[in-house]
Amino acid sequence: MFASAARRSLTGLIPPKIATPGAVSSGTTSARTQAVIDFYSKLPKGPATEVSGGIRGRYFEGKNASGKPIVATIAALFLIGYTIDYQMHLKHHKNGAH
């Protein structure tokens, strides 16, 4: 099962009808070899651009880097915790000690 999953994920990298060993080794004058050359000449050259996604890329890297999400998370956890404490225990002490 793993081999078929890996094969399926790699099928988009090299088109099987174009880049076959017979097409590449048949010489530089054939139409099939020219199709392979055309395909690879259209691919982008150079290193891939860095893509940082998710929460880390959005808030902690790049030009929008900030610590505000950490502060907001701490504040939200404090407010949720205090609300739970109040509802479970502190509201009973409003009118005096028990």
Short mmCIF file of N, CA and C in Angstrom, two decimals:
data_model
loop_
_atom_site.label_atom_id
_atom_site.label_comp_id
_atom_site.label_asym_id
_atom_site.label_seq_id
_atom_site.Cartn_x
_atom_site.Cartn_y
_atom_site.Cartn_z
N MET A 1 0.82 -1.19 0.00
CA MET A 1 0.00 0.00 0.00
C MET A 1 0.86 1.25 0.00
N PHE A 2 1.98 1.23 0.73
CA PHE A 2 2.84 2.39 0.78
C PHE A 2 3.45 2.70 -0.58
N ALA A 3 3.84 1.64 -1.30
CA ALA A 3 4.45 1.86 -2.60
C ALA A 3 3.48 2.52 -3.57
N SER A 4 2.22 2.12 -3.53
CA SER A 4 1.26 2.75 -4.44
C SER A 4 0.97 4.18 -4.03
N ALA A 5 0.95 4.47 -2.73
CA ALA A 5 0.74 5.84 -2.28
C ALA A 5 1.91 6.72 -2.69
N ALA A 6 3.13 6.20 -2.55
CA ALA A 6 4.31 6.97 -2.96
C ALA A 6 4.31 7.17 -4.47
N ARG A 7 3.92 6.15 -5.21
CA ARG A 7 3.88 6.26 -6.67
C ARG A 7 2.85 7.31 -7.10
N ARG A 8 1.69 7.31 -6.43
CA ARG A 8 0.66 8.30 -6.77
C ARG A 8 1.13 9.71 -6.47
N SER A 9 1.87 9.91 -5.38
CA SER A 9 2.31 11.25 -5.04
C SER A 9 3.43 11.74 -5.96
N LEU A 10 4.17 10.83 -6.57
CA LEU A 10 5.27 11.24 -7.44
C LEU A 10 4.88 11.31 -8.91
N THR A 11 3.67 10.92 -9.28
CA THR A 11 3.30 10.91 -10.69
C THR A 11 3.21 12.30 -11.28
N GLY A 12 2.98 13.31 -10.47
CA GLY A 12 2.88 14.67 -10.99
C GLY A 12 4.21 15.32 -11.29
N LEU A 13 5.31 14.72 -10.83
CA LEU A 13 6.61 15.34 -11.03
C LEU A 13 7.13 15.17 -12.45
N ILE A 14 7.05 13.98 -12.98
CA ILE A 14 7.55 13.71 -14.33
C ILE A 14 6.43 13.03 -15.11
N PRO A 15 6.00 13.64 -16.19
CA PRO A 15 4.94 13.00 -16.98
C PRO A 15 5.45 11.70 -17.59
N PRO A 16 4.77 10.59 -17.37
CA PRO A 16 5.29 9.30 -17.84
C PRO A 16 5.28 9.16 -19.35
N LYS A 17 4.41 9.86 -20.06
CA LYS A 17 4.35 9.72 -21.52
C LYS A 17 5.47 10.51 -22.21
N ILE A 18 6.04 11.48 -21.52
CA ILE A 18 7.06 12.32 -22.15
C ILE A 18 8.46 11.85 -21.79
N ALA A 19 8.76 11.73 -20.51
CA ALA A 19 10.12 11.44 -20.07
C ALA A 19 10.31 9.95 -19.86
N THR A 20 10.38 9.21 -20.92
CA THR A 20 10.67 7.78 -20.84
C THR A 20 12.13 7.56 -21.25
N PRO A 21 12.75 6.50 -20.78
CA PRO A 21 14.14 6.27 -21.18
C PRO A 21 14.31 6.13 -22.69
N GLY A 22 13.31 5.58 -23.36
CA GLY A 22 13.41 5.44 -24.82
C GLY A 22 13.40 6.79 -25.52
N ALA A 23 12.61 7.72 -24.99
CA ALA A 23 12.55 9.04 -25.62
C ALA A 23 13.83 9.82 -25.40
N VAL A 24 14.44 9.66 -24.26
CA VAL A 24 15.66 10.41 -23.96
C VAL A 24 16.86 9.84 -24.70
N SER A 25 16.94 8.52 -24.82
CA SER A 25 18.13 7.91 -25.41
C SER A 25 18.04 7.75 -26.92
N SER A 26 16.95 8.15 -27.54
CA SER A 26 16.80 7.91 -28.98
C SER A 26 17.54 8.94 -29.84
N GLY A 27 18.16 9.92 -29.25
CA GLY A 27 18.89 10.92 -30.02
C GLY A 27 18.27 12.30 -29.84
N THR A 28 18.97 13.30 -30.26
CA THR A 28 18.49 14.67 -30.03
C THR A 28 17.60 15.17 -31.15
N THR A 29 17.44 14.43 -32.21
CA THR A 29 16.66 14.92 -33.34
C THR A 29 15.21 14.45 -33.32
N SER A 30 14.85 13.55 -32.41
CA SER A 30 13.49 13.02 -32.44
C SER A 30 12.51 14.01 -31.82
N ALA A 31 11.26 13.87 -32.20
CA ALA A 31 10.22 14.75 -31.68
C ALA A 31 9.96 14.47 -30.21
N ARG A 32 10.11 13.21 -29.81
CA ARG A 32 9.88 12.89 -28.40
C ARG A 32 10.95 13.53 -27.53
N THR A 33 12.19 13.54 -27.97
CA THR A 33 13.25 14.18 -27.20
C THR A 33 13.02 15.69 -27.14
N GLN A 34 12.54 16.26 -28.22
CA GLN A 34 12.24 17.69 -28.23
C GLN A 34 11.11 18.01 -27.24
N ALA A 35 10.16 17.10 -27.10
CA ALA A 35 9.08 17.31 -26.13
C ALA A 35 9.62 17.30 -24.71
N VAL A 36 10.58 16.40 -24.45
CA VAL A 36 11.20 16.36 -23.12
C VAL A 36 11.97 17.64 -22.85
N ILE A 37 12.72 18.11 -23.84
CA ILE A 37 13.49 19.34 -23.68
C ILE A 37 12.57 20.53 -23.48
N ASP A 38 11.49 20.60 -24.21
CA ASP A 38 10.53 21.69 -24.03
C ASP A 38 9.89 21.67 -22.65
N PHE A 39 9.56 20.47 -22.17
CA PHE A 39 8.95 20.36 -20.86
C PHE A 39 9.89 20.87 -19.77
N TYR A 40 11.13 20.41 -19.79
CA TYR A 40 12.07 20.80 -18.75
C TYR A 40 12.55 22.25 -18.91
N SER A 41 12.51 22.80 -20.09
CA SER A 41 12.92 24.20 -20.24
C SER A 41 11.88 25.16 -19.68
N LYS A 42 10.64 24.71 -19.53
CA LYS A 42 9.59 25.56 -18.97
C LYS A 42 9.55 25.54 -17.45
N LEU A 43 10.29 24.64 -16.83
CA LEU A 43 10.31 24.58 -15.38
C LEU A 43 11.07 25.78 -14.81
N PRO A 44 10.70 26.28 -13.64
CA PRO A 44 11.41 27.42 -13.06
C PRO A 44 12.83 27.05 -12.67
N LYS A 45 13.73 28.00 -12.83
CA LYS A 45 15.14 27.80 -12.54
C LYS A 45 15.47 28.41 -11.18
N GLY A 46 16.51 27.92 -10.55
CA GLY A 46 16.99 28.50 -9.30
C GLY A 46 16.34 27.88 -8.08
N PRO A 47 16.69 28.41 -6.92
CA PRO A 47 16.14 27.86 -5.68
C PRO A 47 14.66 28.20 -5.53
N ALA A 48 13.96 27.35 -4.81
CA ALA A 48 12.53 27.58 -4.58
C ALA A 48 12.35 28.73 -3.61
N THR A 49 11.28 29.46 -3.78
CA THR A 49 10.99 30.56 -2.87
C THR A 49 10.52 29.99 -1.54
N GLU A 50 10.89 30.68 -0.46
CA GLU A 50 10.50 30.21 0.87
C GLU A 50 9.05 30.59 1.13
N VAL A 51 8.28 29.61 1.54
CA VAL A 51 6.89 29.84 1.88
C VAL A 51 6.71 29.43 3.32
N SER A 52 6.45 30.39 4.16
CA SER A 52 6.19 30.07 5.56
C SER A 52 4.71 30.32 5.82
N GLY A 53 4.01 29.27 6.09
CA GLY A 53 2.58 29.37 6.28
C GLY A 53 2.18 29.09 7.71
N GLY A 54 0.92 29.13 7.94
CA GLY A 54 0.40 28.85 9.26
C GLY A 54 0.55 30.01 10.21
N ILE A 55 0.37 29.72 11.46
CA ILE A 55 0.43 30.77 12.48
C ILE A 55 1.84 31.31 12.62
N ARG A 56 2.83 30.44 12.58
CA ARG A 56 4.22 30.90 12.73
C ARG A 56 4.61 31.85 11.61
N GLY A 57 4.29 31.50 10.38
CA GLY A 57 4.64 32.36 9.25
C GLY A 57 3.86 33.66 9.23
N ARG A 58 2.63 33.63 9.71
CA ARG A 58 1.78 34.81 9.67
C ARG A 58 2.15 35.83 10.74
N TYR A 59 2.49 35.35 11.94
CA TYR A 59 2.68 36.27 13.05
C TYR A 59 4.10 36.40 13.58
N PHE A 60 4.96 35.40 13.39
CA PHE A 60 6.27 35.44 14.02
C PHE A 60 7.44 35.57 13.05
N GLU A 61 7.20 35.49 11.75
CA GLU A 61 8.27 35.62 10.77
C GLU A 61 7.90 36.68 9.75
N GLY A 62 8.90 37.27 9.14
CA GLY A 62 8.65 38.24 8.08
C GLY A 62 8.42 39.64 8.61
N LYS A 63 7.78 40.47 7.80
CA LYS A 63 7.62 41.88 8.14
C LYS A 63 6.56 42.12 9.21
N ASN A 64 5.69 41.14 9.47
CA ASN A 64 4.65 41.30 10.48
C ASN A 64 5.00 40.61 11.79
N ALA A 65 6.28 40.40 12.06
CA ALA A 65 6.70 39.70 13.26
C ALA A 65 6.31 40.49 14.50
N SER A 66 5.71 39.79 15.45
CA SER A 66 5.23 40.46 16.66
C SER A 66 5.03 39.42 17.75
N GLY A 67 5.03 39.88 19.00
CA GLY A 67 4.75 39.03 20.13
C GLY A 67 3.32 39.14 20.62
N LYS A 68 2.50 39.88 19.90
CA LYS A 68 1.12 40.10 20.32
C LYS A 68 0.31 38.81 20.43
N PRO A 69 0.48 37.82 19.55
CA PRO A 69 -0.30 36.58 19.72
C PRO A 69 0.00 35.86 21.03
N ILE A 70 1.25 35.92 21.50
CA ILE A 70 1.58 35.27 22.77
C ILE A 70 0.89 36.00 23.91
N VAL A 71 0.94 37.32 23.90
CA VAL A 71 0.29 38.12 24.95
C VAL A 71 -1.22 37.89 24.91
N ALA A 72 -1.81 37.85 23.74
CA ALA A 72 -3.25 37.63 23.62
C ALA A 72 -3.64 36.24 24.11
N THR A 73 -2.82 35.23 23.84
CA THR A 73 -3.10 33.88 24.31
C THR A 73 -3.04 33.80 25.83
N ILE A 74 -2.03 34.43 26.43
CA ILE A 74 -1.92 34.44 27.89
C ILE A 74 -3.11 35.16 28.51
N ALA A 75 -3.50 36.30 27.96
CA ALA A 75 -4.64 37.05 28.47
C ALA A 75 -5.94 36.24 28.34
N ALA A 76 -6.12 35.57 27.22
CA ALA A 76 -7.33 34.76 27.02
C ALA A 76 -7.39 33.60 28.00
N LEU A 77 -6.25 32.94 28.23
CA LEU A 77 -6.22 31.84 29.20
C LEU A 77 -6.51 32.35 30.61
N PHE A 78 -5.97 33.52 30.96
CA PHE A 78 -6.25 34.11 32.27
C PHE A 78 -7.73 34.42 32.42
N LEU A 79 -8.33 35.02 31.42
CA LEU A 79 -9.75 35.37 31.50
C LEU A 79 -10.64 34.12 31.58
N ILE A 80 -10.32 33.12 30.81
CA ILE A 80 -11.09 31.87 30.87
C ILE A 80 -10.94 31.20 32.23
N GLY A 81 -9.72 31.17 32.75
CA GLY A 81 -9.48 30.57 34.06
C GLY A 81 -10.19 31.32 35.17
N TYR A 82 -10.14 32.64 35.12
CA TYR A 82 -10.81 33.43 36.15
C TYR A 82 -12.32 33.24 36.08
N THR A 83 -12.87 33.19 34.90
CA THR A 83 -14.31 32.98 34.74
C THR A 83 -14.73 31.62 35.32
N ILE A 84 -13.95 30.60 35.05
CA ILE A 84 -14.26 29.27 35.59
C ILE A 84 -14.15 29.29 37.12
N ASP A 85 -13.09 29.93 37.66
CA ASP A 85 -12.96 30.02 39.12
C ASP A 85 -14.12 30.78 39.73
N TYR A 86 -14.53 31.84 39.10
CA TYR A 86 -15.64 32.63 39.64
C TYR A 86 -16.92 31.81 39.67
N GLN A 87 -17.21 31.14 38.56
CA GLN A 87 -18.45 30.37 38.49
C GLN A 87 -18.44 29.18 39.43
N MET A 88 -17.29 28.56 39.63
CA MET A 88 -17.23 27.37 40.47
C MET A 88 -17.07 27.67 41.96
N HIS A 89 -16.42 28.80 42.29
CA HIS A 89 -16.09 29.00 43.68
C HIS A 89 -16.31 30.43 44.18
N LEU A 90 -15.80 31.42 43.47
CA LEU A 90 -15.75 32.77 44.01
C LEU A 90 -17.11 33.43 44.17
N LYS A 91 -18.09 33.08 43.37
CA LYS A 91 -19.39 33.74 43.50
C LYS A 91 -20.09 33.36 44.79
N HIS A 92 -19.67 32.30 45.44
CA HIS A 92 -20.25 31.91 46.72
C HIS A 92 -19.71 32.77 47.87
N HIS A 93 -18.60 33.47 47.65
CA HIS A 93 -18.01 34.32 48.69
C HIS A 93 -18.48 35.77 48.57
N LYS A 94 -19.36 36.07 47.67
CA LYS A 94 -19.84 37.44 47.48
C LYS A 94 -20.50 38.02 48.74
N ASN A 95 -21.30 37.21 49.39
CA ASN A 95 -22.09 37.71 50.50
C ASN A 95 -21.49 37.36 51.84
N GLY A 96 -20.24 36.96 51.88
CA GLY A 96 -19.57 36.67 53.13
C GLY A 96 -18.83 35.36 53.09
N ALA A 97 -17.99 35.14 54.07
CA ALA A 97 -17.18 33.91 54.11
C ALA A 97 -18.06 32.72 54.48
N HIS A 98 -17.65 31.55 54.13
CA HIS A 98 -18.44 30.37 54.48
C HIS A 98 -17.82 29.55 55.54
#
